[in-house]
Coordinates of C-alpha atoms in Angstrom, one line a residue:
L5 CA -9.7 -29.2 2.5
A6 CA -9.0 -31.5 -0.4
I7 CA -10.9 -29.2 -2.7
I8 CA -9.0 -26.1 -1.6
I9 CA -5.6 -27.9 -2.0
L10 CA -6.7 -29.0 -5.5
A11 CA -7.6 -25.4 -6.4
I12 CA -4.3 -24.0 -5.1
H13 CA -2.4 -26.7 -7.1
R14 CA -4.4 -25.7 -10.3
V15 CA -3.7 -22.0 -9.8
R16 CA 0.0 -22.6 -9.2
V17 CA 0.2 -24.7 -12.4
A18 CA -1.7 -22.1 -14.4
R19 CA 0.5 -19.2 -13.1
R20 CA 3.6 -21.2 -13.9
I21 CA 2.5 -22.0 -17.5
C22 CA 1.0 -18.6 -18.2
P23 CA 1.9 -16.0 -15.6
V24 CA 0.4 -13.0 -17.5
R25 CA -3.1 -14.4 -17.6
E26 CA -4.3 -13.2 -14.3
A27 CA -2.1 -11.5 -11.6
D28 CA -4.6 -11.6 -8.8
V29 CA -4.5 -14.8 -6.8
L30 CA -7.8 -14.3 -5.0
T31 CA -9.6 -13.9 -8.3
Q32 CA -7.9 -17.0 -9.7
L33 CA -8.7 -19.1 -6.7
Q34 CA -12.4 -18.0 -6.7
S35 CA -12.8 -18.7 -10.4
T36 CA -11.1 -22.2 -10.0
L37 CA -13.2 -23.2 -7.0
K38 CA -16.5 -22.0 -8.7
A39 CA -15.7 -24.4 -11.5
I40 CA -14.9 -27.2 -9.1
V41 CA -17.9 -27.0 -6.7
G42 CA -20.3 -25.7 -9.3
N43 CA -21.6 -22.9 -7.0
G44 CA -20.7 -19.3 -7.3
A45 CA -21.3 -18.3 -3.6
A46 CA -19.4 -21.4 -2.3
G47 CA -16.6 -20.8 -4.8
R48 CA -16.1 -17.3 -3.7
A49 CA -16.1 -18.2 0.0
L50 CA -13.7 -21.1 -0.5
G51 CA -11.5 -19.0 -2.7
Y52 CA -11.3 -16.3 0.0
E53 CA -10.4 -19.0 2.6
A54 CA -7.7 -20.5 0.4
S55 CA -6.2 -17.0 -0.4
T56 CA -5.8 -16.4 3.4
F57 CA -2.9 -18.9 3.5
Y58 CA -1.3 -17.6 0.3
Y59 CA -1.2 -14.0 1.5
A60 CA -0.1 -15.0 5.0
F61 CA 2.9 -17.1 3.8
A62 CA 3.8 -16.3 0.2
D63 CA 6.6 -14.0 -0.8
R64 CA 5.5 -10.6 -2.1
P65 CA 5.0 -10.8 -5.9
S66 CA 6.0 -8.3 -8.5
A67 CA 3.1 -6.2 -9.6
M68 CA 4.3 -5.7 -13.2
R69 CA 5.9 -9.2 -13.7
D70 CA 2.5 -10.8 -13.8
A71 CA 0.7 -8.0 -15.4
E72 CA -1.3 -8.4 -18.6
P73 CA -0.2 -6.4 -21.6
L74 CA -3.5 -4.5 -21.6
R75 CA -3.1 -3.2 -18.0
E76 CA -2.0 0.4 -18.1
V77 CA -1.5 1.2 -14.4
Q78 CA -1.5 -0.9 -11.2
F79 CA -1.3 0.3 -7.6
A80 CA -1.5 -1.2 -4.1
A81 CA -3.2 0.2 -1.0
A82 CA -1.3 0.9 2.1
P83 CA -1.6 -1.7 4.9
P84 CA -4.3 -0.7 7.5
F85 CA -1.9 -1.0 10.5
A86 CA 1.5 0.5 11.1
T87 CA 4.1 -2.2 11.4
A88 CA 4.9 -1.5 15.1
V89 CA 1.2 -1.5 16.0
F90 CA 0.5 -4.7 14.1
M91 CA 3.4 -6.5 15.8
A92 CA 2.2 -5.3 19.2
L93 CA -1.3 -6.6 18.4
L94 CA 0.1 -10.0 17.4
G95 CA 2.1 -10.1 20.6
I96 CA -0.9 -9.4 22.7
I97 CA -2.9 -12.1 21.0
A98 CA -0.1 -14.6 21.5
I99 CA 0.2 -13.8 25.2
E100 CA -3.5 -14.1 25.8
T101 CA -3.6 -17.4 23.9
A102 CA -0.9 -18.9 26.1
V103 CA -2.5 -17.7 29.3
L104 CA -6.0 -18.9 28.2
H105 CA -4.6 -22.2 27.2
L106 CA -3.1 -22.8 30.6
L107 CA -6.2 -21.8 32.4
V108 CA -8.6 -23.9 30.3
A109 CA -6.3 -26.9 30.2
M110 CA -6.9 -27.3 34.0
R111 CA -10.5 -28.2 33.1
S112 CA -10.2 -29.7 29.6
S113 CA -7.1 -30.2 27.5
T114 CA -9.3 -30.8 24.4
V115 CA -11.1 -27.5 24.7
A116 CA -7.8 -25.7 25.5
W117 CA -6.3 -27.0 22.2
I118 CA -9.4 -26.1 20.2
L119 CA -9.3 -22.5 21.5
T120 CA -5.5 -22.4 20.9
G121 CA -6.1 -23.6 17.3
L122 CA -8.7 -20.9 16.7
S123 CA -6.3 -18.2 18.1
V124 CA -3.5 -19.5 15.8
Y125 CA -5.9 -19.2 12.8
A126 CA -6.9 -15.7 13.9
I127 CA -3.2 -14.7 13.8
I128 CA -2.8 -16.3 10.4
W129 CA -5.9 -14.4 9.1
L130 CA -4.6 -11.1 10.6
V131 CA -1.2 -11.5 8.9
A132 CA -2.9 -12.3 5.6
F133 CA -5.2 -9.3 5.9
Q134 CA -2.3 -7.0 6.6
R135 CA -0.1 -8.3 3.8
S136 CA -2.9 -8.5 1.2
F137 CA -3.1 -4.7 1.0
S138 CA 0.4 -4.6 -0.5
Q139 CA 0.1 -7.8 -2.5
R140 CA -3.2 -7.1 -4.3
F141 CA -3.2 -4.5 -7.0
S142 CA -6.0 -2.2 -8.2
E143 CA -6.0 -1.4 -11.9
I144 CA -6.7 1.7 -14.0
G145 CA -7.9 0.1 -17.2
P146 CA -9.2 1.6 -20.4
A147 CA -12.9 0.9 -19.6
A148 CA -13.1 0.5 -15.8
L149 CA -11.5 1.1 -12.5
I150 CA -10.9 -2.2 -10.8
L151 CA -10.4 -1.7 -7.0
R152 CA -8.8 -4.5 -4.9
I153 CA -8.4 -3.2 -1.4
G154 CA -6.5 -6.1 0.3
L155 CA -8.9 -8.8 1.5
R156 CA -11.3 -6.1 2.6
C157 CA -13.3 -5.4 -0.6
D158 CA -13.3 -5.5 -4.4
A159 CA -15.2 -3.4 -6.9
T160 CA -15.3 -2.9 -10.7
V161 CA -16.5 0.6 -11.6
P162 CA -17.0 1.7 -15.3
W163 CA -15.4 5.1 -15.9
T164 CA -18.8 6.5 -16.8
N165 CA -19.8 6.0 -13.1
V166 CA -16.8 7.8 -11.7
A167 CA -17.7 11.4 -10.8
S168 CA -14.4 12.6 -9.3
V169 CA -11.1 11.6 -7.7
R170 CA -9.3 13.9 -5.3
L171 CA -6.7 13.9 -2.6
V172 CA -8.0 14.3 0.9
T173 CA -6.9 14.4 4.5
W174 CA -8.7 13.2 7.6
R175 CA -10.4 16.6 7.8
D176 CA -12.0 16.2 4.4
T177 CA -13.7 12.8 4.8
P178 CA -17.5 12.7 5.1
P179 CA -18.1 10.7 8.3
G180 CA -21.5 9.4 9.1
R181 CA -22.8 9.2 5.6
P182 CA -24.5 5.9 4.7
D183 CA -23.1 6.0 1.2
Y184 CA -19.5 6.5 2.3
L185 CA -17.1 3.6 2.7
N186 CA -13.7 4.1 4.4
A187 CA -11.7 1.2 2.9
A188 CA -8.6 2.4 4.8
K189 CA -9.9 1.6 8.3
P190 CA -8.5 1.8 10.9
G191 CA -6.4 4.4 9.1
E192 CA -7.6 7.5 7.2
P193 CA -7.9 7.6 3.4
N194 CA -5.8 9.9 1.2
I195 CA -7.9 9.5 -1.9
L196 CA -11.6 10.1 -2.2
I197 CA -13.5 8.7 -5.2
A198 CA -17.0 9.9 -5.8
F199 CA -19.5 8.0 -8.0
H200 CA -22.6 9.0 -9.8
D201 CA -24.5 5.8 -8.7
L202 CA -24.0 3.5 -5.7
V203 CA -21.3 0.9 -6.3
R204 CA -21.6 -2.7 -5.1
T205 CA -18.5 -4.0 -3.3
E206 CA -17.7 -7.6 -2.6
G207 CA -16.3 -8.1 0.9
P208 CA -14.8 -11.1 2.7
Y209 CA -16.0 -14.5 1.6
G210 CA -17.8 -13.0 -1.3
I211 CA -20.3 -11.2 1.0

């Protein structure tokens, strides 16, 4: 916990001193924690965990305010859940948490509070996941397409590997293909990007 707090402090100081250096908070946290712990995999996982609280509670940043001068275009993905559906989901989790707490507390108050704490964290994670889609920005750069789809996945693709980009509807998506990734789940994508070669994406916790 102390390491994560130190990393968040360093990132806040760096963004205050030089806000145009790196607009993506998750990338900054992962880079900072890699340097602190000296391990790439652990740094990526800890950075993801720390970013959860940032995206859950931080105000929405301006895309272009923190943009580097070399960035030509930035765009955000649509959140995966409609607002009404998302609020209903959180309400259901809250009600289930309260009921479960009362039932388990009859046997063990310690276990009941542990389960309640896990449920509260789950709510924080879901809020962060939902908000991250509009707070992280993909970039159309001069040499590569940098995709940041919320806290779901990241990828950097050289333009030489991009075969095509086209608008699609749910009727046009290729379901069931092993080389197809729907980054808009549970929604349907409106853009389909095809690549010449398979692209490696980095998911939650650097996996």
